[in-house]
PDB file of C-alpha atoms in Angstrom:
ATOM      1  CA  MET A1311      55.845-127.883 -51.959  1.00 53.00           C
ATOM      2  CA  GLY A1312      59.630-127.866 -51.624  1.00 61.00           C
ATOM      3  CA  LEU A1313      62.210-127.716 -54.391  1.00 64.00           C
ATOM      4  CA  LEU A1314      62.684-131.482 -54.551  1.00 65.00           C
ATOM      5  CA  ALA A1315      58.977-132.009 -55.123  1.00 61.00           C
ATOM      6  CA  HIS A1316      59.013-129.431 -57.924  1.00 62.00           C
ATOM      7  CA  PHE A1317      61.908-131.131 -59.691  1.00 62.00           C
ATOM      8  CA  LEU A1318      60.478-134.637 -59.272  1.00 63.00           C
ATOM      9  CA  LYS A1319      57.318-133.523 -61.022  1.00 63.00           C
ATOM     10  CA  GLY A1320      59.312-132.588 -64.116  1.00 60.00           C
ATOM     11  CA  PRO A1321      60.686-129.430 -65.748  1.00 64.00           C
ATOM     12  CA  HIS A1322      59.290-126.099 -64.623  1.00 72.00           C
ATOM     13  CA  PRO A1323      59.618-122.703 -66.276  1.00 84.00           C
ATOM     14  CA  LYS A1324      62.519-120.802 -64.756  1.00 92.00           C
ATOM     15  CA  THR A1325      62.152-117.162 -63.758  1.00 96.00           C
ATOM     16  CA  THR A1326      65.471-115.410 -63.167  1.00 98.00           C
ATOM     17  CA  LEU A1327      65.689-112.489 -60.762  1.00 98.00           C
ATOM     18  CA  LEU A1328      68.786-110.339 -61.226  1.00 98.00           C
ATOM     19  CA  LEU A1329      69.536-107.916 -58.403  1.00 98.00           C
ATOM     20  CA  THR A1330      71.939-105.006 -58.246  1.00 97.00           C
ATOM     21  CA  ARG A1331      72.323-101.892 -56.133  1.00 96.00           C
ATOM     22  CA  ALA A1332      72.730 -98.404 -57.581  1.00 95.00           C
ATOM     23  CA  GLY A1333      75.937 -96.734 -56.532  1.00 90.00           C
ATOM     24  CA  PRO A1334      78.354 -95.541 -55.388  1.00 93.00           C
ATOM     25  CA  VAL A1335      76.527 -92.256 -54.894  1.00 93.00           C
ATOM     26  CA  GLU A1336      77.664 -88.738 -54.126  1.00 88.00           C
ATOM     27  CA  ASN A1337      77.649 -89.066 -50.314  1.00 90.00           C
ATOM     28  CA  PRO A1338      81.032 -87.888 -48.973  1.00 88.00           C
ATOM     29  CA  HIS A1339      79.698 -87.275 -45.446  1.00 87.00           C
ATOM     30  CA  HIS A1340      77.965 -90.693 -45.170  1.00 89.00           C
ATOM     31  CA  LEU A1341      74.533 -89.275 -44.431  1.00 93.00           C
ATOM     32  CA  LEU A1342      71.373 -91.340 -44.038  1.00 93.00           C
ATOM     33  CA  TYR A1343      69.164 -91.016 -47.101  1.00 92.00           C
ATOM     34  CA  SER A1344      66.228 -92.750 -48.730  1.00 93.00           C
ATOM     35  CA  HIS A1345      63.960 -90.906 -51.180  1.00 94.00           C
ATOM     36  CA  PRO A1346      64.682 -88.910 -53.272  1.00 94.00           C
ATOM     37  CA  GLY A1347      68.168 -89.841 -52.175  1.00 92.00           C
ATOM     38  CA  LEU A1348      71.395 -88.852 -53.860  1.00 92.00           C
ATOM     39  CA  PRO A1349      72.636 -89.003 -57.469  1.00 94.00           C
ATOM     40  CA  LEU A1350      75.093 -91.542 -58.765  1.00 96.00           C
ATOM     41  CA  ALA A1351      78.741 -90.622 -58.627  1.00 95.00           C
ATOM     42  CA  LEU A1352      80.671 -90.936 -61.889  1.00 95.00           C
ATOM     43  CA  GLU A1353      82.288 -94.017 -60.340  1.00 95.00           C
ATOM     44  CA  GLY A1354      78.809 -95.490 -59.828  1.00 95.00           C
ATOM     45  CA  LYS A1355      77.778 -94.964 -63.442  1.00 95.00           C
ATOM     46  CA  GLU A1356      80.976 -96.575 -64.699  1.00 95.00           C
ATOM     47  CA  ALA A1357      80.662 -99.515 -62.304  1.00 95.00           C
ATOM     48  CA  LEU A1358      77.063-100.218 -63.327  1.00 96.00           C
ATOM     49  CA  LEU A1359      77.913-100.137 -67.020  1.00 96.00           C
ATOM     50  CA  ARG A1360      80.683-102.665 -66.400  1.00 95.00           C
ATOM     51  CA  LEU A1361      77.938-105.082 -65.311  1.00 96.00           C
ATOM     52  CA  VAL A1362      76.441-105.134 -68.807  1.00 96.00           C
ATOM     53  CA  PRO A1363      78.482-108.127 -70.087  1.00 95.00           C
ATOM     54  CA  LEU A1364      77.326-110.136 -67.055  1.00 95.00           C
ATOM     55  CA  LEU A1365      73.721-109.079 -67.579  1.00 97.00           C
ATOM     56  CA  ARG A1366      73.820-110.031 -71.253  1.00 96.00           C
ATOM     57  CA  ARG A1367      74.305-113.650 -70.226  1.00 95.00           C
ATOM     58  CA  HIS A1368      70.621-113.564 -69.290  1.00 96.00           C
ATOM     59  CA  PRO A1369      67.683-112.738 -71.614  1.00 96.00           C
ATOM     60  CA  VAL A1370      66.602-109.706 -69.585  1.00 98.00           C
ATOM     61  CA  ALA A1371      63.056-108.745 -70.524  1.00 98.00           C
ATOM     62  CA  TRP A1372      62.617-105.694 -68.313  1.00 98.00           C
ATOM     63  CA  VAL A1373      64.482-103.441 -65.878  1.00 98.00           C
ATOM     64  CA  TYR A1374      62.872-102.157 -62.671  1.00 98.00           C
ATOM     65  CA  GLY A1375      64.152 -99.633 -60.179  1.00 98.00           C
ATOM     66  CA  ALA A1376      62.982 -97.333 -57.432  1.00 97.00           C
ATOM     67  CA  ASP A1377      61.946 -93.828 -58.466  1.00 97.00           C
ATOM     68  CA  SER A1378      64.763 -92.321 -56.375  1.00 96.00           C
ATOM     69  CA  LEU A1379      67.679 -90.437 -57.924  1.00 96.00           C
ATOM     70  CA  ALA A1380      70.391 -93.107 -58.072  1.00 96.00           C
ATOM     71  CA  GLU A1381      68.039 -95.929 -59.036  1.00 97.00           C
ATOM     72  CA  ARG A1382      66.381 -93.748 -61.673  1.00 97.00           C
ATOM     73  CA  GLU A1383      69.753 -93.045 -63.270  1.00 97.00           C
ATOM     74  CA  ALA A1384      70.839 -96.670 -63.009  1.00 98.00           C
ATOM     75  CA  ALA A1385      67.634 -98.008 -64.572  1.00 98.00           C
ATOM     76  CA  ALA A1386      67.958 -95.622 -67.509  1.00 98.00           C
ATOM     77  CA  LEU A1387      71.641 -96.499 -68.031  1.00 97.00           C
ATOM     78  CA  LEU A1388      71.184-100.266 -67.919  1.00 98.00           C
ATOM     79  CA  SER A1389      67.938-100.456 -69.848  1.00 98.00           C
ATOM     80  CA  GLU A1390      69.490 -98.425 -72.669  1.00 98.00           C
ATOM     81  CA  ALA A1391      72.619-100.582 -72.649  1.00 97.00           C
ATOM     82  CA  LEU A1392      70.535-103.777 -72.749  1.00 98.00           C
ATOM     83  CA  GLY A1393      67.974-102.453 -75.219  1.00 98.00           C
ATOM     84  CA  VAL A1394      64.977-103.243 -73.003  1.00 98.00           C
ATOM     85  CA  PRO A1395      62.331-101.053 -71.327  1.00 98.00           C
ATOM     86  CA  HIS A1396      62.429 -99.952 -67.719  1.00 98.00           C
ATOM     87  CA  THR A1397      59.873 -99.001 -65.084  1.00 98.00           C
ATOM     88  CA  LEU A1398      60.318 -97.019 -61.863  1.00 98.00           C
ATOM     89  CA  LEU A1399      58.367 -98.135 -58.798  1.00 98.00           C
ATOM     90  CA  PRO A1400      58.032 -96.304 -55.461  1.00 97.00           C
ATOM     91  CA  GLU A1401      57.540 -99.717 -53.817  1.00 97.00           C
ATOM     92  CA  LEU A1402      61.241-100.404 -54.405  1.00 98.00           C
ATOM     93  CA  ARG A1403      62.483 -97.373 -52.436  1.00 97.00           C
ATOM     94  CA  GLU A1404      64.876 -97.668 -49.516  1.00 96.00           C
ATOM     95  CA  ARG A1405      63.364 -97.448 -46.020  1.00 95.00           C
ATOM     96  CA  ARG A1406      62.178 -93.980 -45.004  1.00 96.00           C
ATOM     97  CA  TRP A1407      64.402 -92.360 -42.392  1.00 96.00           C
ATOM     98  CA  GLY A1408      61.863 -89.712 -41.372  1.00 96.00           C
ATOM     99  CA  ALA A1409      63.394 -87.196 -38.941  1.00 96.00           C
ATOM    100  CA  TRP A1410      66.797 -88.856 -39.410  1.00 96.00           C
ATOM    101  CA  GLU A1411      66.904 -88.217 -43.163  1.00 95.00           C
ATOM    102  CA  GLY A1412      69.997 -86.354 -44.305  1.00 94.00           C
ATOM    103  CA  LYS A1413      71.805 -86.709 -40.975  1.00 95.00           C
ATOM    104  CA  SER A1414      74.997 -88.533 -40.058  1.00 93.00           C
ATOM    105  CA  PHE A1415      75.038 -91.238 -37.394  1.00 90.00           C
ATOM    106  CA  ALA A1416      76.917 -88.820 -35.120  1.00 92.00           C
ATOM    107  CA  LYS A1417      74.176 -86.219 -35.576  1.00 94.00           C
ATOM    108  CA  VAL A1418      71.462 -88.816 -34.922  1.00 93.00           C
ATOM    109  CA  GLU A1419      73.264 -89.915 -31.754  1.00 93.00           C
ATOM    110  CA  ALA A1420      73.445 -86.313 -30.543  1.00 95.00           C
ATOM    111  CA  LEU A1421      69.834 -85.401 -31.353  1.00 95.00           C
ATOM    112  CA  PHE A1422      68.041 -88.713 -30.767  1.00 95.00           C
ATOM    113  CA  PRO A1423      70.028 -90.706 -28.180  1.00 94.00           C
ATOM    114  CA  GLU A1424      66.973 -92.599 -26.918  1.00 95.00           C
ATOM    115  CA  GLY A1425      65.870 -93.416 -30.450  1.00 94.00           C
ATOM    116  CA  LEU A1426      69.312 -94.689 -31.339  1.00 92.00           C
ATOM    117  CA  ALA A1427      69.319 -96.903 -28.246  1.00 94.00           C
ATOM    118  CA  SER A1428      65.902 -98.282 -29.254  1.00 95.00           C
ATOM    119  CA  TRP A1429      67.228 -98.988 -32.751  1.00 92.00           C
ATOM    120  CA  LEU A1430      70.189-100.909 -31.361  1.00 90.00           C
ATOM    121  CA  ARG A1431      67.815-103.002 -29.207  1.00 93.00           C
ATOM    122  CA  ASP A1432      65.417-103.766 -32.066  1.00 94.00           C
ATOM    123  CA  GLU A1433      67.118-103.226 -35.414  1.00 91.00           C
ATOM    124  CA  ALA A1434      64.277-104.663 -37.507  1.00 93.00           C
ATOM    125  CA  GLY A1435      61.288-103.287 -35.612  1.00 95.00           C
ATOM    126  CA  PHE A1436      62.382 -99.740 -34.759  1.00 95.00           C
ATOM    127  CA  ALA A1437      61.222 -96.842 -36.947  1.00 96.00           C
ATOM    128  CA  PRO A1438      62.625 -93.297 -36.636  1.00 96.00           C
ATOM    129  CA  PRO A1439      60.049 -90.518 -36.036  1.00 95.00           C
ATOM    130  CA  GLY A1440      58.077 -90.202 -39.266  1.00 95.00           C
ATOM    131  CA  GLY A1441      60.101 -93.020 -40.798  1.00 96.00           C
ATOM    132  CA  GLU A1442      59.855 -96.708 -41.558  1.00 96.00           C
ATOM    133  CA  SER A1443      61.233 -99.782 -39.840  1.00 96.00           C
ATOM    134  CA  VAL A1444      63.359-102.365 -41.608  1.00 95.00           C
ATOM    135  CA  GLN A1445      60.484-104.809 -41.106  1.00 95.00           C
ATOM    136  CA  GLU A1446      58.018-102.493 -42.862  1.00 96.00           C
ATOM    137  CA  ALA A1447      60.373-101.778 -45.775  1.00 96.00           C
ATOM    138  CA  TRP A1448      61.255-105.471 -45.994  1.00 95.00           C
ATOM    139  CA  GLU A1449      57.612-106.546 -46.332  1.00 96.00           C
ATOM    140  CA  ARG A1450      56.933-103.778 -48.851  1.00 97.00           C
ATOM    141  CA  GLY A1451      59.927-104.842 -50.930  1.00 96.00           C
ATOM    142  CA  LYS A1452      58.982-108.518 -50.807  1.00 96.00           C
ATOM    143  CA  ARG A1453      55.458-107.796 -52.021  1.00 97.00           C
ATOM    144  CA  ALA A1454      56.775-105.665 -54.872  1.00 98.00           C
ATOM    145  CA  VAL A1455      59.321-108.253 -56.043  1.00 98.00           C
ATOM    146  CA  MET A1456      56.809-111.097 -55.758  1.00 97.00           C
ATOM    147  CA  ALA A1457      54.442-109.175 -58.023  1.00 97.00           C
ATOM    148  CA  LEU A1458      57.233-108.637 -60.566  1.00 98.00           C
ATOM    149  CA  LEU A1459      58.143-112.329 -60.525  1.00 97.00           C
ATOM    150  CA  GLU A1460      54.531-113.220 -61.224  1.00 96.00           C
ATOM    151  CA  ARG A1461      54.357-110.665 -64.041  1.00 97.00           C
ATOM    152  CA  HIS A1462      57.512-112.034 -65.683  1.00 97.00           C
ATOM    153  CA  ARG A1463      57.084-115.746 -65.005  1.00 95.00           C
ATOM    154  CA  GLY A1464      59.417-117.697 -67.292  1.00 95.00           C
ATOM    155  CA  GLN A1465      61.547-114.625 -68.080  1.00 97.00           C
ATOM    156  CA  ALA A1466      64.583-112.822 -66.648  1.00 98.00           C
ATOM    157  CA  LEU A1467      64.177-109.429 -65.010  1.00 98.00           C
ATOM    158  CA  LEU A1468      66.609-106.971 -63.457  1.00 98.00           C
ATOM    159  CA  VAL A1469      65.694-105.162 -60.243  1.00 98.00           C
ATOM    160  CA  ILE A1470      67.853-102.202 -59.209  1.00 97.00           C
ATOM    161  CA  GLY A1471      67.167-101.999 -55.513  1.00 94.00           C
ATOM    162  CA  ASN A1472      69.004-101.049 -52.355  1.00 94.00           C
ATOM    163  CA  CYS A1473      70.410-102.837 -49.344  1.00 91.00           C
ATOM    164  CA  THR A1474      66.974-103.389 -47.734  1.00 94.00           C
ATOM    165  CA  VAL A1475      64.909-104.319 -50.789  1.00 95.00           C
ATOM    166  CA  ASN A1476      67.605-106.573 -52.233  1.00 96.00           C
ATOM    167  CA  ARG A1477      67.915-108.512 -48.997  1.00 95.00           C
ATOM    168  CA  ALA A1478      64.139-108.802 -48.823  1.00 95.00           C
ATOM    169  CA  ALA A1479      64.148-110.188 -52.370  1.00 96.00           C
ATOM    170  CA  LEU A1480      66.811-112.733 -51.435  1.00 96.00           C
ATOM    171  CA  SER A1481      64.646-113.806 -48.501  1.00 94.00           C
ATOM    172  CA  LEU A1482      62.120-115.129 -51.037  1.00 95.00           C
ATOM    173  CA  ALA A1483      64.624-117.936 -51.639  1.00 94.00           C
ATOM    174  CA  LEU A1484      66.416-118.040 -48.275  1.00 91.00           C
ATOM    175  CA  PRO A1485      64.837-118.306 -44.783  1.00 86.00           C
ATOM    176  CA  LEU A1486      66.213-114.900 -43.849  1.00 86.00           C
ATOM    177  CA  PRO A1487      64.306-112.758 -41.310  1.00 89.00           C
ATOM    178  CA  PRO A1488      64.723-108.964 -41.440  1.00 90.00           C
ATOM    179  CA  GLY A1489      66.779-108.867 -38.248  1.00 86.00           C
ATOM    180  CA  GLU A1490      69.418-111.056 -39.886  1.00 86.00           C
ATOM    181  CA  GLY A1491      69.522-109.125 -43.148  1.00 82.00           C
ATOM    182  CA  LEU A1492      72.972-107.642 -42.580  1.00 80.00           C
ATOM    183  CA  ARG A1493      74.438-111.139 -42.817  1.00 86.00           C
ATOM    184  CA  LEU A1494      73.999-110.894 -46.604  1.00 88.00           C
ATOM    185  CA  GLU A1495      76.142-108.057 -47.884  1.00 87.00           C
ATOM    186  CA  GLN A1496      74.760-106.178 -50.879  1.00 88.00           C
ATOM    187  CA  ASP A1497      77.529-104.147 -52.464  1.00 91.00           C
ATOM    188  CA  TYR A1498      77.096-101.331 -54.945  1.00 95.00           C
ATOM    189  CA  ALA A1499      77.124-102.349 -58.626  1.00 96.00           C
ATOM    190  CA  ARG A1500      77.383-106.087 -57.990  1.00 96.00           C
ATOM    191  CA  LEU A1501      75.069-108.743 -59.384  1.00 97.00           C
ATOM    192  CA  SER A1502      73.107-111.363 -57.452  1.00 97.00           C
ATOM    193  CA  VAL A1503      71.142-114.054 -59.294  1.00 97.00           C
ATOM    194  CA  VAL A1504      68.156-116.061 -58.052  1.00 97.00           C
ATOM    195  CA  ASP A1505      66.331-118.650 -60.180  1.00 96.00           C
ATOM    196  CA  PHE A1506      62.708-119.325 -59.284  1.00 95.00           C
ATOM    197  CA  TYR A1507      60.824-122.496 -60.153  1.00 90.00           C
ATOM    198  CA  GLY A1508      57.257-121.677 -59.275  1.00 85.00           C
ATOM    199  CA  GLU A1509      57.416-120.176 -55.786  1.00 85.00           C
ATOM    200  CA  GLU A1510      60.702-121.856 -54.881  1.00 89.00           C
ATOM    201  CA  GLY A1511      63.961-119.968 -55.353  1.00 93.00           C
ATOM    202  CA  VAL A1512      67.586-121.063 -55.757  1.00 93.00           C
ATOM    203  CA  VAL A1513      70.344-118.511 -55.135  1.00 95.00           C
ATOM    204  CA  LYS A1514      72.829-118.938 -57.975  1.00 95.00           C
ATOM    205  CA  ALA A1515      75.227-116.072 -57.202  1.00 95.00           C
ATOM    206  CA  LEU A1516      75.826-113.240 -54.741  1.00 94.00           C
ATOM    207  CA  ASN A1517      77.710-110.010 -55.440  1.00 94.00           C
ATOM    208  CA  LEU A1518      79.238-110.985 -58.769  1.00 94.00           C
ATOM    209  CA  ASP A1519      81.842-108.447 -59.790  1.00 90.00           C
ATOM    210  CA  ALA A1520      82.024-106.871 -63.223  1.00 76.00           C
ATOM    211  CA  CYS A1521      83.966-108.799 -65.842  1.00 59.00           C
ATOM    212  CA  PRO A1522      87.700-108.216 -65.274  1.00 52.00           C
ATOM    213  CA  GLY A1523      89.216-105.782 -67.709  1.00 48.00           C
ATOM    214  CA  VAL A1524      85.922-104.667 -69.207  1.00 45.00           C
ATOM    215  CA  GLY A1525      85.692-100.923 -69.494  1.00 41.00           C
ATOM    216  CA  GLU A1526      89.250-100.348 -68.280  1.00 40.00           C
TER     217      GLU A1526
END
């Protein structure tokens, strides 16, 4: 059933998915990382807290985040600021980099030239040694977010994800395959909003900035 059919049948309970990305993080050398990842920089904490006035426009019932360092900090910060509980889920982690974890792109190119070439040929399907492909992380993230939407049907929930999981969540409303995920930028400490009516989603906003002047 498409969106038009849903609306023609009358009002439906709205479930609002709020998405943000924890960061900036302490990563001066731009290394690849997933779990446990890196802690939030002070700039990241301040940027996330500036989102609170935007988040308060929605009746957030629960905050979810990955159990990695930055997401753990972000979930605690925002749940306290909003006065709601939070839960950490390993299903919301960034893709596993395996043997590439903690290395720069230059280091990966030097140590794994064939692997890097394979990645460039198949961005979604390639997995580093001991790691996870975008496709695998994408499907994992979609399943996790779908379960949360079902759990909070008719409510608003905040998911603090990462560039892969957030794009996977947006693909629940948009026909976006994993290989095209980079076409939807997911900036640190910005807010995206998707309203779901049953299984059908409507993207209301992408990468909303914090309220001007707040916290300055």
